[in-house]
Amino acid sequence: MNATISASSLQTVHVPLGERAYDILIGPGLVARTGAEIALRLKGRKAAVITDENVAPLYLEALIASLGEAGIAAAEVVLPAGEKTKSFEHLMTACDKVLEARVERNDCVIALGGGVIGDLSGFAAGIVRRGVRFVQVPTSLLAQVDSSVGGKTGINSRHGKNLIGVFHQPDLVLADTDVLNTLSEREFRAGYAEVAKYGLIDKPDFFAWLEANWKAVFAGGSARIEAIAASCQAKADVVVADERENGQRALLNLGHTFGHALEAATAYDSSRLVHGEGVSIGMVLAHEFSARMNLASPDDARRVERHLKEVGLPTRMAEIPGELPPAETLMDAIAQDKKVKSGKLTFILTRGIGQSFVADDVPASEVISFLREKHP
Ligand SMILES: NC(=O)c1ccc[n+]([C@@H]2O[C@H](COP(=O)([O-])OP(=O)(O)OC[C@H]3O[C@@H](n4cnc5c(N)ncnc54)[C@H](O)[C@@H]3O)[C@@H](O)[C@H]2O)c1
Ligand SMILES: [Zn+2]
């Protein structure tokens, strides 16, 4: 890992996407610097800040004050917290407020919150006036390491998650690592599953570093900043290589096929399972399935499970509270999530820690027998 990271507490990851290039700043105290950082980069002096009811009482005042100091007039939109907010109804409220605030194309929409607020605000920024500037101030670990980077925005449909949206890259991402101190331990752990994911995709050294340093990452300070910066860099690299997911960006879905099926099976009830927990169980399943297909050693699956368990994440379907539907129903959810071509599925599989790949010829019959073994 990069030793220079602890020398300065602020890290910058640049996302070189040509005219859509932007910086991700990571470190303490960034909420209070939002106005100054925006004023340095954007011409507009109007903004609409979109946030949720949990985050607003904690950070909205400080953010608005920092905009005021930089001469940026800001309107506030406070939406309910939770996945259900990613709906047309709340999108409409957000768009109306952005227009009411007379935000023009060089002005910006600012998302202050977790991935729910980031996805919805980014969509609003992408469609109001056919696109206004967009700034992400992610406040959950998941949003800081994953959803705020890469430009995927959207809302949910009754047909499934994230089915309605646009690609709209942010102009700036400010990941204030101090705000993570108010995040619940459960949400922090769930975000950590995505951090570990980057190691498992193609960075075995990062995974080993996390095994050795996870306690320091959870405690905060420079190890936390280092882990977030490494994650943003990993995501940025994938996004730059394949912005619109024609190929390699799919690797970011490691553990997500099984994870999404479990989220659907629990009706997106966050008291039973949150996304990162589904991803944790899903990553263990992906490694076990790869071992079953003789692609990887079962020792790798055990090593992945050991680490995720150690940090306090669930790693087995049986740990999900309440009854799960039978393997056949999980399989239906998987098939719905994917294109099934003549009985073959596309999956992210692995040859070992940090050696994942896109496999587009996985027999559905193997998946269903595996699921029956795991969830008899
Ligand atoms: N666009 C993408 O590329 C992408 C990638 C991954 C996930 N996502 C989306 O992200 C969403 C999940 O994001 P999430 O896990 O951040 O969920 P979330 O936005 O619901 O946040 C989780 C909870 O933490 C609260 N919270 C957030 N920051 C806080 C803070 N600093 N202090 C106290 N409480 C705080 C929120 O109010 C919420 O209750 C999903 O909708 C998922 O589809 C998008
Ligand atoms: Zn995820």
Coordinates of C-alpha atoms and ligand atoms in Angstrom, one line a residue:
M1 CA 0.0 0.0 0.0
N2 CA 1.0 3.5 -0.6
A3 CA 3.1 4.9 2.3
T4 CA 2.6 8.5 1.2
I5 CA -1.0 8.3 2.2
S6 CA -0.5 9.0 5.9
A7 CA 1.7 12.0 5.1
S8 CA -1.3 14.1 4.2
S9 CA -4.7 13.4 5.5
L10 CA -6.4 14.4 2.2
Q11 CA -6.3 12.0 -0.7
T12 CA -7.3 12.8 -4.3
V13 CA -8.4 10.2 -6.9
H14 CA -8.7 11.6 -10.4
V15 CA -11.2 9.9 -12.8
P16 CA -9.8 10.6 -16.3
L17 CA -12.9 10.5 -18.4
G18 CA -12.0 13.2 -21.0
E19 CA -14.5 16.1 -20.8
R20 CA -16.3 14.2 -18.0
A21 CA -13.2 13.9 -15.9
Y22 CA -13.5 14.7 -12.2
D23 CA -11.8 14.5 -8.8
I24 CA -12.7 12.5 -5.7
L25 CA -11.4 14.1 -2.6
I26 CA -11.2 11.8 0.5
G27 CA -10.4 12.9 4.0
P28 CA -11.7 14.7 7.2
G29 CA -13.5 18.0 7.2
L30 CA -14.7 18.1 3.6
V31 CA -18.4 18.9 4.4
A32 CA -17.2 22.3 5.7
R33 CA -15.1 22.8 2.5
T34 CA -17.9 21.9 0.0
G35 CA -18.6 25.5 -1.0
A36 CA -14.9 26.4 -1.5
E37 CA -14.2 23.2 -3.5
I38 CA -17.2 23.8 -5.7
A39 CA -16.4 27.5 -6.2
L40 CA -12.9 26.4 -7.4
R41 CA -14.3 24.1 -10.1
L42 CA -17.8 25.2 -11.2
K43 CA -19.0 28.5 -12.6
G44 CA -22.6 28.5 -11.2
R45 CA -23.5 30.2 -8.0
K46 CA -26.7 28.3 -7.3
A47 CA -27.3 24.9 -5.9
A48 CA -30.0 22.5 -4.7
V49 CA -28.9 20.2 -1.9
I50 CA -30.8 16.9 -1.7
T51 CA -30.5 14.8 1.4
D52 CA -32.5 12.5 3.7
E53 CA -34.2 12.8 7.1
N54 CA -31.4 11.0 8.9
V55 CA -28.5 13.0 7.4
A56 CA -30.2 16.4 7.3
P57 CA -30.1 17.1 11.1
L58 CA -26.4 16.0 11.2
Y59 CA -24.7 17.7 8.3
L60 CA -27.1 19.9 6.2
E61 CA -26.6 23.1 8.2
A62 CA -22.8 22.9 8.0
L63 CA -23.0 22.2 4.2
I64 CA -25.3 25.1 3.6
A65 CA -23.1 27.4 5.6
S66 CA -20.1 26.4 3.6
L67 CA -21.9 27.1 0.4
G68 CA -23.0 30.5 1.8
E69 CA -19.4 31.4 2.6
A70 CA -18.5 30.6 -1.0
G71 CA -21.3 32.8 -2.4
I72 CA -23.4 29.9 -3.5
A73 CA -27.2 30.2 -2.8
A74 CA -28.7 26.9 -1.9
A75 CA -32.1 25.3 -1.7
E76 CA -32.7 22.3 0.5
V77 CA -34.7 19.1 -0.4
V78 CA -35.1 16.7 2.5
L79 CA -36.5 13.3 1.5
P80 CA -37.4 10.3 3.6
A81 CA -34.6 7.8 4.3
G82 CA -34.5 4.4 2.8
E83 CA -34.6 2.4 -0.5
K84 CA -38.3 3.2 -1.1
T85 CA -37.2 6.9 -1.8
K86 CA -35.8 5.8 -5.1
S87 CA -39.2 6.2 -6.7
F88 CA -40.8 8.4 -9.4
E89 CA -42.8 10.3 -6.7
H90 CA -39.6 11.4 -4.8
L91 CA -37.8 12.0 -8.1
M92 CA -40.5 14.4 -9.1
T93 CA -40.4 16.3 -5.8
A94 CA -36.6 16.6 -6.2
C95 CA -36.8 17.8 -9.9
D96 CA -39.5 20.4 -9.0
K97 CA -37.4 21.8 -6.1
V98 CA -34.3 22.0 -8.3
L99 CA -36.3 23.9 -10.9
E100 CA -37.9 26.1 -8.2
A101 CA -34.4 27.0 -7.0
R102 CA -33.7 28.1 -10.6
V103 CA -30.7 25.8 -10.9
E104 CA -29.4 26.3 -14.4
R105 CA -27.0 24.2 -16.4
N106 CA -23.8 25.5 -14.8
D107 CA -25.3 25.4 -11.3
C108 CA -25.4 22.1 -9.4
V109 CA -27.4 19.5 -7.6
I110 CA -25.6 18.3 -4.5
A111 CA -26.3 14.9 -3.1
L112 CA -25.7 14.8 0.6
G113 CA -26.3 11.2 1.8
G114 CA -25.9 7.5 1.1
G115 CA -26.4 5.7 -2.1
V116 CA -30.1 6.2 -2.1
I117 CA -29.8 10.0 -2.2
G118 CA -26.8 9.8 -4.5
D119 CA -28.7 7.7 -7.1
L120 CA -31.9 9.7 -7.0
S121 CA -30.1 13.1 -7.0
G122 CA -27.8 12.1 -9.8
F123 CA -30.8 11.1 -11.9
A124 CA -32.5 14.4 -11.2
A125 CA -29.3 16.2 -12.1
G126 CA -29.1 14.2 -15.3
I127 CA -32.6 15.0 -16.5
V128 CA -33.5 18.5 -15.2
R129 CA -32.8 20.9 -18.1
R130 CA -31.3 17.9 -19.9
G131 CA -28.5 17.8 -17.4
V132 CA -27.1 20.2 -14.8
R133 CA -23.8 19.9 -12.8
F134 CA -23.7 17.3 -10.1
V135 CA -21.7 17.1 -6.9
Q136 CA -21.7 14.0 -4.6
V137 CA -21.1 14.4 -0.9
P138 CA -21.4 10.7 0.1
T139 CA -22.1 10.1 3.7
S140 CA -22.2 6.2 4.0
L141 CA -19.2 4.0 3.5
L142 CA -21.0 2.3 0.7
A143 CA -21.6 5.6 -1.1
Q144 CA -18.0 6.7 -0.5
V145 CA -16.4 3.6 -2.0
D146 CA -18.9 2.7 -4.6
S147 CA -22.1 4.4 -5.6
S148 CA -20.8 8.0 -5.7
V149 CA -18.2 7.1 -8.3
G150 CA -18.9 6.1 -11.8
G151 CA -22.0 7.9 -12.9
K152 CA -24.7 5.3 -12.6
T153 CA -27.9 7.0 -11.4
G154 CA -31.5 5.9 -11.1
I155 CA -34.5 4.8 -9.2
N156 CA -36.3 1.5 -8.8
S157 CA -39.3 0.1 -10.7
R158 CA -41.8 -2.4 -9.6
H159 CA -40.0 -4.7 -12.1
G160 CA -36.7 -4.4 -10.1
K161 CA -34.0 -2.3 -8.6
N162 CA -32.2 0.5 -10.6
L163 CA -34.1 -0.2 -13.8
I164 CA -34.8 3.5 -14.6
G165 CA -31.9 5.9 -14.8
V166 CA -29.2 7.5 -16.8
F167 CA -25.4 7.7 -16.8
H168 CA -24.5 11.1 -15.5
Q169 CA -21.0 11.5 -14.1
P170 CA -20.5 13.8 -11.1
D171 CA -18.3 16.9 -11.5
L172 CA -16.8 16.4 -8.0
V173 CA -17.0 13.8 -5.2
L174 CA -16.3 14.9 -1.6
A175 CA -15.9 11.9 0.7
D176 CA -15.7 13.4 4.2
T177 CA -14.4 10.5 6.3
D178 CA -15.5 12.2 9.6
V179 CA -19.2 11.8 8.8
L180 CA -18.8 8.0 8.9
N181 CA -18.6 8.3 12.7
T182 CA -22.3 8.7 12.9
L183 CA -23.1 5.8 10.6
S184 CA -24.4 2.7 12.4
E185 CA -22.0 -0.1 12.8
R186 CA -24.1 -2.3 10.7
E187 CA -24.2 0.1 7.8
F188 CA -20.4 0.6 8.1
R189 CA -19.8 -3.2 8.0
A190 CA -22.2 -3.4 5.0
G191 CA -20.1 -0.8 3.1
Y192 CA -17.0 -2.7 4.1
A193 CA -18.2 -5.7 2.1
E194 CA -17.7 -3.5 -1.1
V195 CA -14.2 -2.5 0.1
A196 CA -13.2 -6.2 0.4
K197 CA -14.8 -6.8 -3.0
Y198 CA -12.2 -4.6 -4.7
G199 CA -9.5 -6.9 -3.3
L200 CA -11.3 -10.0 -4.3
I201 CA -11.9 -8.7 -7.9
D202 CA -8.2 -8.2 -8.9
K203 CA -6.2 -6.8 -5.9
P204 CA -5.0 -9.7 -3.8
D205 CA -2.4 -7.5 -2.0
F206 CA -5.2 -5.1 -1.0
F207 CA -7.3 -8.1 0.3
A208 CA -4.3 -9.2 2.4
W209 CA -3.8 -5.6 3.6
L210 CA -7.4 -5.6 4.7
E211 CA -7.0 -8.9 6.6
A212 CA -4.1 -7.3 8.5
N213 CA -5.5 -3.8 9.0
W214 CA -9.3 -4.0 9.1
K215 CA -9.5 -3.1 12.7
A216 CA -7.7 0.2 12.0
V217 CA -10.1 0.8 9.0
F218 CA -13.0 0.4 11.4
A219 CA -11.4 2.6 14.0
G220 CA -11.0 5.5 11.6
G221 CA -7.9 7.6 10.9
S222 CA -5.4 7.1 8.2
A223 CA -6.1 3.4 7.6
R224 CA -9.7 4.3 6.9
I225 CA -8.8 7.0 4.4
E226 CA -6.3 4.7 2.8
A227 CA -8.9 1.9 2.3
I228 CA -11.5 4.4 0.9
A229 CA -8.9 5.9 -1.5
A230 CA -7.8 2.5 -2.7
S231 CA -11.4 1.5 -3.3
C232 CA -12.2 4.7 -5.2
Q233 CA -9.1 4.2 -7.3
A234 CA -10.1 0.6 -8.0
K235 CA -13.6 1.6 -9.0
A236 CA -12.3 4.6 -11.1
D237 CA -10.0 2.2 -13.0
V238 CA -12.8 -0.1 -13.9
V239 CA -15.1 2.8 -14.9
V240 CA -12.5 4.5 -17.1
A241 CA -11.9 1.2 -18.9
D242 CA -15.6 0.5 -19.5
E243 CA -17.8 3.5 -18.6
R244 CA -21.0 2.1 -19.9
E245 CA -20.6 -1.6 -18.8
N246 CA -20.0 -3.3 -22.1
G247 CA -17.6 -5.7 -20.5
Q248 CA -15.2 -5.4 -17.6
R249 CA -17.3 -3.1 -15.5
A250 CA -19.4 -6.2 -14.8
L251 CA -16.6 -7.4 -12.5
L252 CA -17.9 -4.9 -10.0
N253 CA -20.9 -7.3 -9.6
L254 CA -18.8 -9.9 -7.9
G255 CA -21.0 -11.5 -5.3
H256 CA -24.0 -9.5 -6.5
T257 CA -25.9 -12.1 -8.5
F258 CA -26.4 -14.2 -5.4
G259 CA -26.6 -11.1 -3.2
H260 CA -29.4 -9.5 -5.3
A261 CA -31.3 -12.8 -5.3
L262 CA -31.1 -12.8 -1.5
E263 CA -32.2 -9.1 -1.3
A264 CA -35.2 -10.0 -3.5
A265 CA -35.9 -13.1 -1.4
T266 CA -36.1 -10.9 1.7
A267 CA -38.3 -8.3 -0.1
Y268 CA -35.6 -5.6 0.4
D269 CA -36.5 -5.6 4.0
S270 CA -33.4 -3.9 5.6
S271 CA -34.2 -5.3 9.0
R272 CA -33.4 -8.7 7.6
L273 CA -30.7 -7.9 5.1
V274 CA -29.0 -4.8 3.7
H275 CA -27.2 -4.7 0.4
G276 CA -23.7 -5.1 1.7
E277 CA -24.7 -8.1 3.8
G278 CA -26.2 -9.8 0.7
V279 CA -22.9 -9.0 -1.1
S280 CA -20.9 -10.6 1.7
I281 CA -22.9 -13.8 1.6
G282 CA -22.8 -13.6 -2.2
M283 CA -19.0 -13.3 -2.4
V284 CA -18.6 -16.4 -0.3
L285 CA -21.1 -18.2 -2.5
A286 CA -19.3 -17.0 -5.7
H287 CA -16.0 -18.4 -4.3
E288 CA -17.6 -21.6 -3.2
F289 CA -19.3 -22.0 -6.6
S290 CA -16.0 -21.3 -8.4
A291 CA -14.4 -24.1 -6.3
R292 CA -17.3 -26.4 -7.1
M293 CA -16.6 -25.7 -10.8
N294 CA -12.9 -26.7 -10.2
L295 CA -11.8 -23.2 -11.1
A296 CA -10.5 -22.2 -7.6
S297 CA -9.3 -23.9 -4.5
P298 CA -11.9 -24.3 -1.7
D299 CA -9.2 -22.8 0.6
D300 CA -9.8 -19.4 -1.1
A301 CA -13.5 -19.6 -0.3
R302 CA -12.6 -20.4 3.3
R303 CA -10.2 -17.5 3.5
V304 CA -12.8 -15.1 2.2
E305 CA -15.4 -16.4 4.6
R306 CA -12.9 -16.2 7.6
H307 CA -12.2 -12.5 6.9
L308 CA -15.8 -11.4 6.3
K309 CA -16.9 -13.3 9.4
E310 CA -14.2 -11.7 11.5
V311 CA -15.4 -8.2 10.7
G312 CA -18.9 -9.3 11.7
L313 CA -20.6 -9.7 8.3
P314 CA -23.0 -12.6 7.6
T315 CA -21.5 -15.2 5.3
R316 CA -24.2 -17.9 5.2
M317 CA -27.8 -17.8 4.0
A318 CA -28.8 -19.5 7.2
E319 CA -27.8 -16.3 9.1
I320 CA -30.5 -14.2 7.5
P321 CA -33.4 -13.9 10.0
G322 CA -36.7 -15.4 8.9
E323 CA -37.5 -18.0 6.4
L324 CA -35.9 -18.0 2.9
P325 CA -37.8 -19.2 -0.1
P326 CA -36.6 -22.5 -1.7
A327 CA -33.6 -22.8 -4.0
E328 CA -35.9 -22.8 -7.0
T329 CA -37.2 -19.3 -6.1
L330 CA -33.7 -18.0 -5.6
M331 CA -32.9 -19.4 -9.0
D332 CA -35.8 -17.6 -10.5
A333 CA -34.6 -14.3 -9.1
I334 CA -31.1 -15.0 -10.5
A335 CA -32.5 -15.8 -13.9
Q336 CA -34.6 -12.6 -13.8
D337 CA -31.5 -10.6 -12.9
K338 CA -29.6 -12.0 -16.0
K339 CA -30.0 -12.9 -19.6
V340 CA -30.3 -16.6 -19.7
K341 CA -29.1 -17.8 -23.1
S342 CA -30.0 -21.5 -23.8
G343 CA -29.6 -22.5 -20.2
K344 CA -26.3 -20.5 -19.7
L345 CA -25.8 -17.6 -17.3
T346 CA -23.3 -14.9 -17.1
F347 CA -21.6 -14.9 -13.7
I348 CA -18.5 -13.3 -12.1
L349 CA -16.4 -16.3 -11.1
T350 CA -12.9 -16.5 -9.8
R351 CA -9.7 -18.5 -10.1
G352 CA -8.6 -17.4 -6.6
I353 CA -8.3 -14.3 -4.4
G354 CA -8.1 -11.3 -6.6
Q355 CA -8.5 -13.4 -9.8
S356 CA -12.1 -12.9 -10.8
F357 CA -13.4 -12.9 -14.3
V358 CA -16.6 -12.7 -16.3
A359 CA -17.9 -16.2 -17.2
D360 CA -20.7 -16.1 -19.8
D361 CA -21.4 -19.8 -20.1
V362 CA -22.3 -21.0 -16.6
P363 CA -24.9 -23.8 -16.9
A364 CA -28.1 -22.9 -15.0
S365 CA -28.3 -26.6 -13.9
E366 CA -25.0 -26.2 -12.0
V367 CA -26.2 -23.1 -10.2
I368 CA -29.5 -24.7 -9.1
S369 CA -27.8 -27.9 -7.8
F370 CA -25.3 -25.7 -5.9
L371 CA -28.1 -23.7 -4.4
R372 CA -29.9 -26.9 -3.4
E373 CA -26.8 -28.0 -1.6
K374 CA -26.3 -24.7 0.2
H375 CA -30.0 -24.2 1.0
P376 CA -31.6 -27.6 1.3
Ligands
LIG1 N1 -24.9 4.1 -8.5 C1 -24.1 3.0 -8.2 O1 -23.1 2.7 -8.9 C2 -24.4 2.2 -7.0 C3 -23.5 1.3 -6.5 C4 -23.8 0.6 -5.4 C5 -25.0 0.9 -4.7 N2 -25.9 1.8 -5.2 C6 -27.2 2.0 -4.5 O2 -26.9 2.6 -3.3 C7 -28.0 2.3 -2.4 C8 -27.5 1.9 -1.0 O3 -26.7 2.9 -0.5 P1 -26.4 3.0 1.1 O4 -26.0 1.7 1.6 O5 -25.6 4.2 1.3 O6 -27.9 3.2 1.6 P2 -28.7 4.5 2.2 O7 -28.5 5.7 1.3 O8 -30.1 4.0 2.4 O9 -28.0 4.8 3.5 C9 -28.0 3.8 4.6 C10 -28.6 4.4 5.9 O10 -27.6 5.2 6.5 C11 -28.1 6.5 6.8 N3 -26.9 7.4 6.7 C12 -26.2 7.7 5.6 N4 -25.1 8.4 6.0 C13 -25.1 8.6 7.3 C14 -24.3 9.2 8.3 N5 -23.1 9.7 7.9 N6 -24.7 9.1 9.6 C15 -25.8 8.5 9.9 N7 -26.6 7.9 9.1 C16 -26.3 7.9 7.8 C17 -29.1 6.8 5.7 O11 -30.1 7.8 6.1 C18 -29.8 5.4 5.6 O12 -30.7 5.2 6.6 C19 -28.9 1.3 -3.1 O13 -30.0 1.9 -3.5 C20 -28.0 0.8 -4.2 O14 -28.8 0.4 -5.4 C21 -25.6 2.4 -6.4
ZN2 ZN -22.9 -3.4 -4.3

